[in-house]
mmCIF file of C-alpha atoms in Angstrom:
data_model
loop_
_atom_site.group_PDB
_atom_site.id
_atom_site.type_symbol
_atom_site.label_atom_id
_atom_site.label_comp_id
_atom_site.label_asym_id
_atom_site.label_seq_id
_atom_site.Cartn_x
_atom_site.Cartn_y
_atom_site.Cartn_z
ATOM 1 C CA UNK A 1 -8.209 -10.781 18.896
ATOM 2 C CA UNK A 2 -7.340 -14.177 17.543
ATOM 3 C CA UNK A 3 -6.525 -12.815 14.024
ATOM 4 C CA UNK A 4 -3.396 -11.038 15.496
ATOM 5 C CA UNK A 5 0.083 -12.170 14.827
ATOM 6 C CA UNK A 6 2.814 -10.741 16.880
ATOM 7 C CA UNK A 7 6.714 -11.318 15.852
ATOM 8 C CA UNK A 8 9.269 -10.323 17.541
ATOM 9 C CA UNK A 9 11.707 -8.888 15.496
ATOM 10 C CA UNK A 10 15.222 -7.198 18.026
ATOM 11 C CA UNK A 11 15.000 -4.185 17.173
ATOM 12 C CA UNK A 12 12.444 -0.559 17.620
ATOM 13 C CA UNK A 13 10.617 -0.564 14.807
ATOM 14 C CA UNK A 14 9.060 2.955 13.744
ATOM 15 C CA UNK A 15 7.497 2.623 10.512
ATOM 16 C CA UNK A 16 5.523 -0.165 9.063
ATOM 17 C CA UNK A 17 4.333 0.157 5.392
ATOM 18 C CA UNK A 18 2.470 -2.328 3.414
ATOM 19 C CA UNK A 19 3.678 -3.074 -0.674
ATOM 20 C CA UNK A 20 0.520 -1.956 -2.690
ATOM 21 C CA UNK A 21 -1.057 -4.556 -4.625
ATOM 22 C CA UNK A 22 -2.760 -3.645 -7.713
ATOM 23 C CA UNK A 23 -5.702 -1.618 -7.841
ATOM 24 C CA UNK A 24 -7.516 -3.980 -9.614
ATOM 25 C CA UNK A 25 -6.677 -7.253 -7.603
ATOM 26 C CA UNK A 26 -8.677 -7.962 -4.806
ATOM 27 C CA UNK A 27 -5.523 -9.608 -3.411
ATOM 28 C CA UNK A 28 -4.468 -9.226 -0.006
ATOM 29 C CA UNK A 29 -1.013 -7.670 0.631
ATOM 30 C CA UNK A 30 1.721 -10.585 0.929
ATOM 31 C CA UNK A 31 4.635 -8.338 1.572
ATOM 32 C CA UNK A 32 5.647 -5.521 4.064
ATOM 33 C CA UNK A 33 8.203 -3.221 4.747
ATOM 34 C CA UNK A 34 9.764 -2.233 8.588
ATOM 35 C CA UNK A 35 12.045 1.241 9.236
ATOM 36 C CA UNK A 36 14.079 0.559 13.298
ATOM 37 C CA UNK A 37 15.366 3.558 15.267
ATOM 38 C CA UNK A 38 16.939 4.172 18.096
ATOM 39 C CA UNK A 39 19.317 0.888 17.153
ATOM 40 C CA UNK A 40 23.170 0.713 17.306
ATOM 41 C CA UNK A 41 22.595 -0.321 13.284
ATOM 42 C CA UNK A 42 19.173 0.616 11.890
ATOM 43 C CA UNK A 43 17.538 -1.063 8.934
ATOM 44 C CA UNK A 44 14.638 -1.167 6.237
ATOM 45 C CA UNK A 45 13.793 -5.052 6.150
ATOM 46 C CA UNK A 46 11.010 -6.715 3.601
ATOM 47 C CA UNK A 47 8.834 -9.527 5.132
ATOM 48 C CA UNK A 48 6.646 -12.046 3.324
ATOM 49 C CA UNK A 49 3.773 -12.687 5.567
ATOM 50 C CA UNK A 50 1.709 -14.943 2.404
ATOM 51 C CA UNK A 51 2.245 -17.534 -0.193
ATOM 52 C CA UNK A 52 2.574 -15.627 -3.473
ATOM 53 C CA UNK A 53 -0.621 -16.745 -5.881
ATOM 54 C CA UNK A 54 -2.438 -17.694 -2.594
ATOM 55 C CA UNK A 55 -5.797 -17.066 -2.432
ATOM 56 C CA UNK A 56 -6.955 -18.315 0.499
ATOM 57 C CA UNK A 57 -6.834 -15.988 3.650
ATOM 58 C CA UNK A 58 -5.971 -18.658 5.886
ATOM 59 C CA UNK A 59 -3.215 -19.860 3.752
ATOM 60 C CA UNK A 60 -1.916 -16.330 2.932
ATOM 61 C CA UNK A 61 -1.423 -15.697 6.512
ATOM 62 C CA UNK A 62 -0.629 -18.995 7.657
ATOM 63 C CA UNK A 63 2.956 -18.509 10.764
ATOM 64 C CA UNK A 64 4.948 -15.774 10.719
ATOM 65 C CA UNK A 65 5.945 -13.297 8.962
ATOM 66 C CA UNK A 66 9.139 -14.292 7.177
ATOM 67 C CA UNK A 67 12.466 -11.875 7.040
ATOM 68 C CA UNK A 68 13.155 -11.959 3.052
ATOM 69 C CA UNK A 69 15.418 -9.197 2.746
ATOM 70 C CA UNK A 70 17.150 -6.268 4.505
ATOM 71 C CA UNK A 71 19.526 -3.250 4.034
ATOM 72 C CA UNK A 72 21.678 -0.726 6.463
ATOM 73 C CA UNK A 73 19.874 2.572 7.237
ATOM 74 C CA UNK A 74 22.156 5.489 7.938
ATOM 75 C CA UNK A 75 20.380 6.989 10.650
ATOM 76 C CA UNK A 76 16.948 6.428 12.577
ATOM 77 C CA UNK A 77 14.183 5.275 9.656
ATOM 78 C CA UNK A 78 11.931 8.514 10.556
ATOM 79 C CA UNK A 79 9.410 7.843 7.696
ATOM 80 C CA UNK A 80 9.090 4.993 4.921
ATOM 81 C CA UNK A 81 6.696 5.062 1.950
ATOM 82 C CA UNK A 82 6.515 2.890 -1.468
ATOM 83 C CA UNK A 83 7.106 4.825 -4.285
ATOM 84 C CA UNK A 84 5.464 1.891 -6.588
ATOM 85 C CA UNK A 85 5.799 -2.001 -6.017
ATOM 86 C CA UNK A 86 8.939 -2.001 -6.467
ATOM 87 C CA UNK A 87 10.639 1.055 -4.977
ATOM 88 C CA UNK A 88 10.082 2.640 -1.275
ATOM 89 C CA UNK A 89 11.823 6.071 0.012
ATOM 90 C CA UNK A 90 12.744 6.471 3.461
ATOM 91 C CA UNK A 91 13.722 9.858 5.423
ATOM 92 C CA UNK A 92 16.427 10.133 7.931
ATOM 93 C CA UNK A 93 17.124 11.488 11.011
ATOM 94 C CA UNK A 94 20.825 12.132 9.192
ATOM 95 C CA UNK A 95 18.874 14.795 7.021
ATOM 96 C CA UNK A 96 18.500 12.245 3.924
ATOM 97 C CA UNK A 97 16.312 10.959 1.809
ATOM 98 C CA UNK A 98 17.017 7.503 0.087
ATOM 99 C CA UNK A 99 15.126 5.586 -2.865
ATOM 100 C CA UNK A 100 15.403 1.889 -2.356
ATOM 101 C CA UNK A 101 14.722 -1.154 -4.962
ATOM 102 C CA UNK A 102 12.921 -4.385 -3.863
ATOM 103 C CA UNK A 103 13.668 -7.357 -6.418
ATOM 104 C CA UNK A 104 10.839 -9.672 -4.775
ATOM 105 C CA UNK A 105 11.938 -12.811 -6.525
ATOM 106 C CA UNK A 106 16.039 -12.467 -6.033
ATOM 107 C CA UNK A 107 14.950 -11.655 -2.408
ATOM 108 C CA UNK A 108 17.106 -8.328 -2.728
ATOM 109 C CA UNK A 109 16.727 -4.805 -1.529
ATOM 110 C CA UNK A 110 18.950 -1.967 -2.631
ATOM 111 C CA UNK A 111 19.712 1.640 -2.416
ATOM 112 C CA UNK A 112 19.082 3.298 -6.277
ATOM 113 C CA UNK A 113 19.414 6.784 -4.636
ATOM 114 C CA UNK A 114 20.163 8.940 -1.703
ATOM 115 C CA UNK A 115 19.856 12.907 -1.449
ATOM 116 C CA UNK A 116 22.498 13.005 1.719
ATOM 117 C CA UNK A 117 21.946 16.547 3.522
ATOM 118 C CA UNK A 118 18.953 17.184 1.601
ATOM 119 C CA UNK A 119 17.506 18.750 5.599
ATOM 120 C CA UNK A 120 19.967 21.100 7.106
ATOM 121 C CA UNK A 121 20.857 23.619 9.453
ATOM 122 C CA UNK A 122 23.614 26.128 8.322
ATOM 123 C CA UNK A 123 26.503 24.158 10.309
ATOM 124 C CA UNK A 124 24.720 20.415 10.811
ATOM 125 C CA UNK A 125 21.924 17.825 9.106
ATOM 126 C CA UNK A 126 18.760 18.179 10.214
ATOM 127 C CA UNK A 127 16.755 15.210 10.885
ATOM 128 C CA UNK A 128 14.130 14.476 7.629
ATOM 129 C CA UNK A 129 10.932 14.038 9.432
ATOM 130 C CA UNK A 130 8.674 12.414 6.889
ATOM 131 C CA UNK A 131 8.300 11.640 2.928
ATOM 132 C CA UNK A 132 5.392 11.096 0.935
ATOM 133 C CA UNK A 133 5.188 10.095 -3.145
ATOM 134 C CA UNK A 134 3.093 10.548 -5.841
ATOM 135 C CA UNK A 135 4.977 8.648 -8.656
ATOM 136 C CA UNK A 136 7.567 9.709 -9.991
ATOM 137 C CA UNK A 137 7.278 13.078 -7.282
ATOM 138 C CA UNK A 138 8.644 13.085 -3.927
ATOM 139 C CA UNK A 139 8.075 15.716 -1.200
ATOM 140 C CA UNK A 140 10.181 15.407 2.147
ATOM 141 C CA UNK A 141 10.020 18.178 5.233
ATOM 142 C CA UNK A 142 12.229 18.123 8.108
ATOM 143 C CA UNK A 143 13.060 19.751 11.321
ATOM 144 C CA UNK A 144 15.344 22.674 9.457
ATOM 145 C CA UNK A 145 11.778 23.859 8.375
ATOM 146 C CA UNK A 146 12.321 23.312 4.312
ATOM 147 C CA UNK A 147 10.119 21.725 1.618
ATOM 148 C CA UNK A 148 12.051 19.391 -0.493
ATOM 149 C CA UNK A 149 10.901 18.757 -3.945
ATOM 150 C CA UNK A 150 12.502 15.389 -6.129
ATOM 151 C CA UNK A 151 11.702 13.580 -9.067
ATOM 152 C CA UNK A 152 12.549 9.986 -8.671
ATOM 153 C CA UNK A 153 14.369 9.458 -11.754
ATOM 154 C CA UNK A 154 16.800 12.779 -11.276
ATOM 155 C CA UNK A 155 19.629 13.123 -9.296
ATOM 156 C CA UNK A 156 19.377 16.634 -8.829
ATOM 157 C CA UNK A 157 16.682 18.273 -6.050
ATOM 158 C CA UNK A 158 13.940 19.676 -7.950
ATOM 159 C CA UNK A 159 12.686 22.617 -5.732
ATOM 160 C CA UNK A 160 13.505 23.680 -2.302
ATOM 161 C CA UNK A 161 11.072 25.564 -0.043
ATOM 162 C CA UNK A 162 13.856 26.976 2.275
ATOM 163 C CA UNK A 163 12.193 29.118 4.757
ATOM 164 C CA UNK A 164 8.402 26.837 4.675
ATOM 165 C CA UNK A 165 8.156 26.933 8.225
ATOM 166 C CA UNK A 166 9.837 28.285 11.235
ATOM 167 C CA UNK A 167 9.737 25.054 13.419
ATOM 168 C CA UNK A 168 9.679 21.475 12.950
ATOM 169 C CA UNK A 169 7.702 20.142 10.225
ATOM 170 C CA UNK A 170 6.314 16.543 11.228
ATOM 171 C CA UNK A 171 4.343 15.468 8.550
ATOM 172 C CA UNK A 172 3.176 16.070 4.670
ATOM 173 C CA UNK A 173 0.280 14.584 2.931
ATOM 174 C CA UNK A 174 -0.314 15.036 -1.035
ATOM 175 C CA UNK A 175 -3.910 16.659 -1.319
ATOM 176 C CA UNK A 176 -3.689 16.753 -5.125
ATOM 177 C CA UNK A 177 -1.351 16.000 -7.725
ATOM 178 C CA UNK A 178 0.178 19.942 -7.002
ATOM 179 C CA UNK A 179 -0.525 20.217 -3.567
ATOM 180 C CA UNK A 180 1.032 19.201 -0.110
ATOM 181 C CA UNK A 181 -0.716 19.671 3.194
ATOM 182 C CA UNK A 182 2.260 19.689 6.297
ATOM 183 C CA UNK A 183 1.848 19.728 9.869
ATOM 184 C CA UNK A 184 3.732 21.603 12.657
ATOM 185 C CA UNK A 185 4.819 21.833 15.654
ATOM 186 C CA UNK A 186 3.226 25.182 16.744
ATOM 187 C CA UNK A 187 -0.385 23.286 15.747
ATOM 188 C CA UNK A 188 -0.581 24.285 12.428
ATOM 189 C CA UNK A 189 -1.739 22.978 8.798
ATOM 190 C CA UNK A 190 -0.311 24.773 6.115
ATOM 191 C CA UNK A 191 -1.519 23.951 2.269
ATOM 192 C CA UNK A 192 0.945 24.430 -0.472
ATOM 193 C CA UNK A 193 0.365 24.733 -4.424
ATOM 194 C CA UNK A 194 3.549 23.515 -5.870
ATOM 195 C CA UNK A 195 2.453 25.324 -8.732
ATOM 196 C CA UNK A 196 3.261 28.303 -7.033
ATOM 197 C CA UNK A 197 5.637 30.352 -4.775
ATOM 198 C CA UNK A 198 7.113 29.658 -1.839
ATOM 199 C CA UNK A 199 4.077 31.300 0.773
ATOM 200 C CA UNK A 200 1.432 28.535 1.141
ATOM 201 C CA UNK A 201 -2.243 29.038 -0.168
ATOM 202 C CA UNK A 202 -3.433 28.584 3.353
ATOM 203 C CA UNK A 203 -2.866 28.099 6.904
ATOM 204 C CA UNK A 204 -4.940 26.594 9.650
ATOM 205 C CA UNK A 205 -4.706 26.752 13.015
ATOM 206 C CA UNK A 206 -5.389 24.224 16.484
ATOM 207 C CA UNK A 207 -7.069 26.931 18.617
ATOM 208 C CA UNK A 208 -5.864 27.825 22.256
ATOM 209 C CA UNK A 209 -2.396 26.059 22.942
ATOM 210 C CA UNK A 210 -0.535 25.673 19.697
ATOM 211 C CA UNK A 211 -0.261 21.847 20.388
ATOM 212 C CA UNK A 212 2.434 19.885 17.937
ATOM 213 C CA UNK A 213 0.957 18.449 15.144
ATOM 214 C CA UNK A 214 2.659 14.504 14.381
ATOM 215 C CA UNK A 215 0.536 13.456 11.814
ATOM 216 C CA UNK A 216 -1.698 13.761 9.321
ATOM 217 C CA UNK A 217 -3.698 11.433 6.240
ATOM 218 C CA UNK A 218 -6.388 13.085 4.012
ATOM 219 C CA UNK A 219 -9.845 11.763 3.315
ATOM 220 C CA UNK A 220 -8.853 8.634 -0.059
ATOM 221 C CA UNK A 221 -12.248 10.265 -1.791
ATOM 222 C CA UNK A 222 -12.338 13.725 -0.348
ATOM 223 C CA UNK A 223 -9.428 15.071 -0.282
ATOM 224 C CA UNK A 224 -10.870 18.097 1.713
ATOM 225 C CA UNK A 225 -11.585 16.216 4.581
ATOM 226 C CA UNK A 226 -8.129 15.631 6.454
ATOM 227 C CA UNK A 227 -7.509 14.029 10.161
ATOM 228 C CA UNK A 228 -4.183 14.768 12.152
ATOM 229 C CA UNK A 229 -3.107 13.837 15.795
ATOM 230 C CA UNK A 230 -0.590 15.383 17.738
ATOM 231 C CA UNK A 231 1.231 15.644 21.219
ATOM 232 C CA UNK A 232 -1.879 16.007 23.524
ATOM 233 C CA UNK A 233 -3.341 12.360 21.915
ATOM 234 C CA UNK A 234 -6.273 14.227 20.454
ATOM 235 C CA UNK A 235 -7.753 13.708 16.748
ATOM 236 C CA UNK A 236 -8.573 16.322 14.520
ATOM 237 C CA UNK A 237 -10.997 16.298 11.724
ATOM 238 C CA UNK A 238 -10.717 19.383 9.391
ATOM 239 C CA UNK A 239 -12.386 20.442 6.368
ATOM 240 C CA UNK A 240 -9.926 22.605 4.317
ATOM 241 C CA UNK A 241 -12.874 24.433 2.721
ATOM 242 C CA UNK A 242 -14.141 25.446 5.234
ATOM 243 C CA UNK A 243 -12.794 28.198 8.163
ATOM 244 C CA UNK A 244 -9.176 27.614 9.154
ATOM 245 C CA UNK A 245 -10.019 25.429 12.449
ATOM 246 C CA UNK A 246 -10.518 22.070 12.984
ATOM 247 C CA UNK A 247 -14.417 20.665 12.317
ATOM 248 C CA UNK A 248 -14.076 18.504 15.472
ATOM 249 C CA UNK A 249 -11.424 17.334 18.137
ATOM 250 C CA UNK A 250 -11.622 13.587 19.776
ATOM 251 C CA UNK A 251 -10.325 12.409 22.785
ATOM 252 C CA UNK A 252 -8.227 8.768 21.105
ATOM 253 C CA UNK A 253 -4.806 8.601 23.562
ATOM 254 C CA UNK A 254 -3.114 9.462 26.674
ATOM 255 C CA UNK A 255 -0.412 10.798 24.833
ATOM 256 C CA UNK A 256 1.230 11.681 21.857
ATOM 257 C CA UNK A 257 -0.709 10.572 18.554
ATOM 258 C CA UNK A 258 1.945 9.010 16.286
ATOM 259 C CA UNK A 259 0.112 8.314 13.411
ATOM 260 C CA UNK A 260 -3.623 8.630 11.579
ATOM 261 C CA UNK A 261 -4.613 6.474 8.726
ATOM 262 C CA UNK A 262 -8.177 6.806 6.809
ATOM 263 C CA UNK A 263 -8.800 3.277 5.333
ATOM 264 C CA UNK A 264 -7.695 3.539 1.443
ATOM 265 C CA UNK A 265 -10.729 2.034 0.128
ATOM 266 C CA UNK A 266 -13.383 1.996 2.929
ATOM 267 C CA UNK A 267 -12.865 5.725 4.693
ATOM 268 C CA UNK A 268 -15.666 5.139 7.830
ATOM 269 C CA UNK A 269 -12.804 3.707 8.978
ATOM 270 C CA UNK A 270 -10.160 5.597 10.629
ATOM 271 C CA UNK A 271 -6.571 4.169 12.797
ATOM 272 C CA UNK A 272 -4.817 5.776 15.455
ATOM 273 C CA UNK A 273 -1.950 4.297 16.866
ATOM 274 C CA UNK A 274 0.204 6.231 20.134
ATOM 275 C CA UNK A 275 2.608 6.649 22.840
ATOM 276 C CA UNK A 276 0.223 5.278 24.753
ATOM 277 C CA UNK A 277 0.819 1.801 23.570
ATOM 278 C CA UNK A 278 -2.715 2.024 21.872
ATOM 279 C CA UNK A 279 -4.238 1.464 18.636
ATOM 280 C CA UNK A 280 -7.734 1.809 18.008
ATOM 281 C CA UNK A 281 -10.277 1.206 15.309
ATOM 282 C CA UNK A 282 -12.410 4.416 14.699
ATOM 283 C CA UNK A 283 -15.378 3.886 12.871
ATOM 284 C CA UNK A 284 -18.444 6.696 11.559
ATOM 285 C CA UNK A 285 -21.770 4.157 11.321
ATOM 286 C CA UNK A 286 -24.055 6.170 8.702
ATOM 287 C CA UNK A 287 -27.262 3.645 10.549
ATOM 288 C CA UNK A 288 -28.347 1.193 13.328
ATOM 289 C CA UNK A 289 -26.310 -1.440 12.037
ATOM 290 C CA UNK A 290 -22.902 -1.693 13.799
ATOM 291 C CA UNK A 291 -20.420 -4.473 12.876
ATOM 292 C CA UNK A 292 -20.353 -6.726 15.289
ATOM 293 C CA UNK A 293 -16.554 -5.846 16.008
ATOM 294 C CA UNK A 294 -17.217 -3.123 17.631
ATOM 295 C CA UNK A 295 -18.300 -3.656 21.433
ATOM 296 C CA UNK A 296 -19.066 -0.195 22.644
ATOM 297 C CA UNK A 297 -17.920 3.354 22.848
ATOM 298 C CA UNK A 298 -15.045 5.277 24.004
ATOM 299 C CA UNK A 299 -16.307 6.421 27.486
ATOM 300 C CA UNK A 300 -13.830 9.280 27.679
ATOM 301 C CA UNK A 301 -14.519 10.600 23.821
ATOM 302 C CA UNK A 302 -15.626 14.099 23.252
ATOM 303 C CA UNK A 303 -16.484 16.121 20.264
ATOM 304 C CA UNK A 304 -16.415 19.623 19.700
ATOM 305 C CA UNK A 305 -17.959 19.337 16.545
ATOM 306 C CA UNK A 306 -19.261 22.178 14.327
ATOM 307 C CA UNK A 307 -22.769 21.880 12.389
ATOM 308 C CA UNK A 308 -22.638 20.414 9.184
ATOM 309 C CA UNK A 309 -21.413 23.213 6.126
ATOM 310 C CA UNK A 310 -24.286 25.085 4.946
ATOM 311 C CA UNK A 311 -25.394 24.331 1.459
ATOM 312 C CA UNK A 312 -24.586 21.315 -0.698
ATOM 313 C CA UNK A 313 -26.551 17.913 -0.874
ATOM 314 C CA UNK A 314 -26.328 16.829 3.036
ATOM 315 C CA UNK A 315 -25.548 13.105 1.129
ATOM 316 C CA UNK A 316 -22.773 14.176 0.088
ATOM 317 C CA UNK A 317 -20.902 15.563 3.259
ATOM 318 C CA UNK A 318 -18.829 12.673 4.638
ATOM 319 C CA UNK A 319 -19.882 11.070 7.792
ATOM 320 C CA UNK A 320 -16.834 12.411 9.334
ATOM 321 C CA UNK A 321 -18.265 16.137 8.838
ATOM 322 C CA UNK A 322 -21.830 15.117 9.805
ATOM 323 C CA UNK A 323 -22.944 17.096 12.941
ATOM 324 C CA UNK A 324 -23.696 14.276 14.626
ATOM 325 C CA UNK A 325 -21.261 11.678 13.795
ATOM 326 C CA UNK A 326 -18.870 11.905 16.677
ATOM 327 C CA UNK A 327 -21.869 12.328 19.240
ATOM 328 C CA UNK A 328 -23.755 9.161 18.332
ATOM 329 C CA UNK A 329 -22.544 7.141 15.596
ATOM 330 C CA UNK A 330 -18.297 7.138 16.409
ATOM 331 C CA UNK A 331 -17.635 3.998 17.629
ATOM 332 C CA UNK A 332 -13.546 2.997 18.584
ATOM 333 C CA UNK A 333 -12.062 -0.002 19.447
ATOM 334 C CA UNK A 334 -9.178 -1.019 20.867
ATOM 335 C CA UNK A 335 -7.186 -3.515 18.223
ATOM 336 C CA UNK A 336 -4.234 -4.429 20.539
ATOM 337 C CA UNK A 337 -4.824 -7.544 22.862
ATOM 338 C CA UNK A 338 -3.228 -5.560 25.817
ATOM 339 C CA UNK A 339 -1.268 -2.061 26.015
ATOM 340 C CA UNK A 340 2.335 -2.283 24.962
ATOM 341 C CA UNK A 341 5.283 0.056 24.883
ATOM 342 C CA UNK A 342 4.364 2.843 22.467
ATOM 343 C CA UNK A 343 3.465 1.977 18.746
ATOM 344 C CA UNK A 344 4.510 3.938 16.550
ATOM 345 C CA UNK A 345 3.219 3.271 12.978
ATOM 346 C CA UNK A 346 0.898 1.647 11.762
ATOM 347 C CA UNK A 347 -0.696 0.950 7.887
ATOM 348 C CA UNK A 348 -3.842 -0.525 6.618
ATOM 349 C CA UNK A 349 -4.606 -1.916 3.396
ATOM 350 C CA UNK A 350 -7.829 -4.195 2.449
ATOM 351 C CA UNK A 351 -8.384 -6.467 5.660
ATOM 352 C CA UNK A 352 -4.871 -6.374 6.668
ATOM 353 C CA UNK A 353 -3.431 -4.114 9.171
ATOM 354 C CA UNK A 354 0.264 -3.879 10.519
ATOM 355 C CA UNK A 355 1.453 -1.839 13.107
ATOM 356 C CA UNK A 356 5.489 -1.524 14.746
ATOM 357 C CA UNK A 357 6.165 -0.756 18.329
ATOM 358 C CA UNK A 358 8.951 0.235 20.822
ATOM 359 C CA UNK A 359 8.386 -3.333 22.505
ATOM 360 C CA UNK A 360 10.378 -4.595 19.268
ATOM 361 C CA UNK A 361 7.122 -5.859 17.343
ATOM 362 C CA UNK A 362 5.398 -6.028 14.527
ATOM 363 C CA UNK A 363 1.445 -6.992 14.741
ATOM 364 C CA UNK A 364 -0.683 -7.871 12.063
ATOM 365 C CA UNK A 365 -4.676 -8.074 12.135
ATOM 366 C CA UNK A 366 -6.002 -9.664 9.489
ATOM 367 C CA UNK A 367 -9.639 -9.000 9.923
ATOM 368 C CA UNK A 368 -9.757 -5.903 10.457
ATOM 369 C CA UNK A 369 -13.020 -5.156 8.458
ATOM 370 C CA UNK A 370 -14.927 -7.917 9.142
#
């Protein structure tokens, strides 16, 4: 626990989102991005937590992280994502959706867009629930049940999904360039080509109670291979191939799941953070050799897991779909020094980890794969 930094920053924060670095660089991330709610005035800020051109962990993560820039946020920050390096998009619980630029050396962040009302009802906003981007495309859902479609260099909306869903939508992933994966609230996963009309390709279904659905992150190198957490604290592992209900459900929380993160580049390794005031390290061992991190198992983890798909070179099927992976060779951890009030994001990128509570901080682990 001694690579965690905790700063206290006044306000909620409920998004945290590292700026990539470039694929090529084996740098660390040096700069971050917080979304408040729930605040009299909310705000996206821009922290430095390295010394630019450092190379040296130590160095790069030497104090605190330091405040470099921030703007006004109409509205709770519901979801924040980086378009690129230098652009993020956040989504409102005012119904919009709003395209900011970071200058990193003038130390400035500014709005180059906002789609006001873009999530409606027929007399009010709706709030805009969550955003994701796949340069220069944008897809944002929202409580009013719509799809939005943008391109980040028009003005105008591209597409609009109006009647998508019939209750809240809480989350969208990109599964392929065309295609967005969305949660629900009734416990559902619905798949939808872009490419084509406006009735998805495919639903699945949560079995038994129709249990919200917060969250959801798809598998970096398979994208059929999707986890999601909702309002009972459980996580889901589903293979979109295969049936239309989840592979296997985990006990993680004691409440509501917030958010799920596969690790972008090393995808044994799986985040959870909740209402709880958790966040814990999941991680599928494929042998005997466990990282040294990891002190035991979840005593109150169960799987419900399926066998592994018929057919197909068993090497190939992720350890996540393995028949046996959440029985004997799941391992979790807990990566908060004590339980806090609840966290509600959280983002991963090489070693570094961040994660935003309601207790008005930001943590960062900077070990988290070692």
């Amino acid at each position: 626990m001694d690579c965690i930094n905790a700063k206290y920053v006044s306000q909620k924060i409920s998004k945290t989102r590292w700026r990539p670095v470039s694929a090529s660089s084996l740098q660390q991330p040096e700069l971050l991005a917080t979304g408040s709610w729930d605040n009299e005035d909310n705000k996206v800020s821009i922290w430095s937590v390295g010394e630019n051109g450092g190379s040296n962990m130590e160095d790069e993560f030497e104090g605190d992280p330091q405040l470099l820039c921030e703007c006004e946020h109409s509205g709770d920050v519901l979801d924040l994502q980086f378009l690129d390096q230098d652009r993020l998009v956040t989504a409102s619980s005012s119904g919009a959706v709003t395209i900011y630029n970071l200058k990193s050396e003038s130390q400035t962040l500014s709005v180059l867009h906002t789609w006001e009302g873009a999530h409606h009802y027929q007399c009010a906003r709706a709030p805009c629930t969550a955003v994701v981007c796949s340069s220069p495309e944008l897809v944002s859902v929202g409580e009013d049940g719509r799809v939005v479609l943008y391109k980040a260099d028009q003005s105008r909306i591209v597409r609009t999904i109006e009647n998508a869903d019939s209750s809240t939508i809480h989350a969208v992933t990109f599964l392929r360039t065309a295609e967005v994966l969305t949660v629900n609230s009734i416990g559902q996963l619905k798949l939808w080509d872009l490419r084509q009309g406006n009735e998805p390709a495919q639903i699945l279904t949560l079995t038994g109670d129709r249990v919200p659905l917060h969250c959801v992150d798809k598998h970096p190198n398979q994208q059929h291979i999707v986890a999601t957490g909702g309002q009972d604290g459980m996580l889901c592992i589903w293979d979109v191939r295969q049936g239309s209900v989840p592979f296997s459900l985990m006990e993680a929380h004691s409440a509501e799941m917030w958010e799920v993160h596969f690790h972008p580049s090393n995808p044994d390794h799986l985040f959870t953070c909740s209402e709880d005031g958790s966040l814990l390290h999941w991680e599928t061992s494929s042998g005997s050799d466990t990282p040294s991190f990891l002190q035991g198992r979840n005593s109150s983890m169960m799987s419900r897991s399926a066998t592994a798909p018929a057919g197909g070179n068993q090497s190939l099927i992720s350890a996540w779909l393995s028949g046996d992976s959440s029985k004997g060779r799941l391992e979790t951890t807990h990566m908060l020094p004590s339980q806090t009030l609840s966290v509600n994001s959280l983002d991963v990128l090489g070693q570094c980890l961040v994660c935003g509570t309601d207790g008005e901080a930001v943590y960062i682990h900077r070990r988290v794969l070692v």
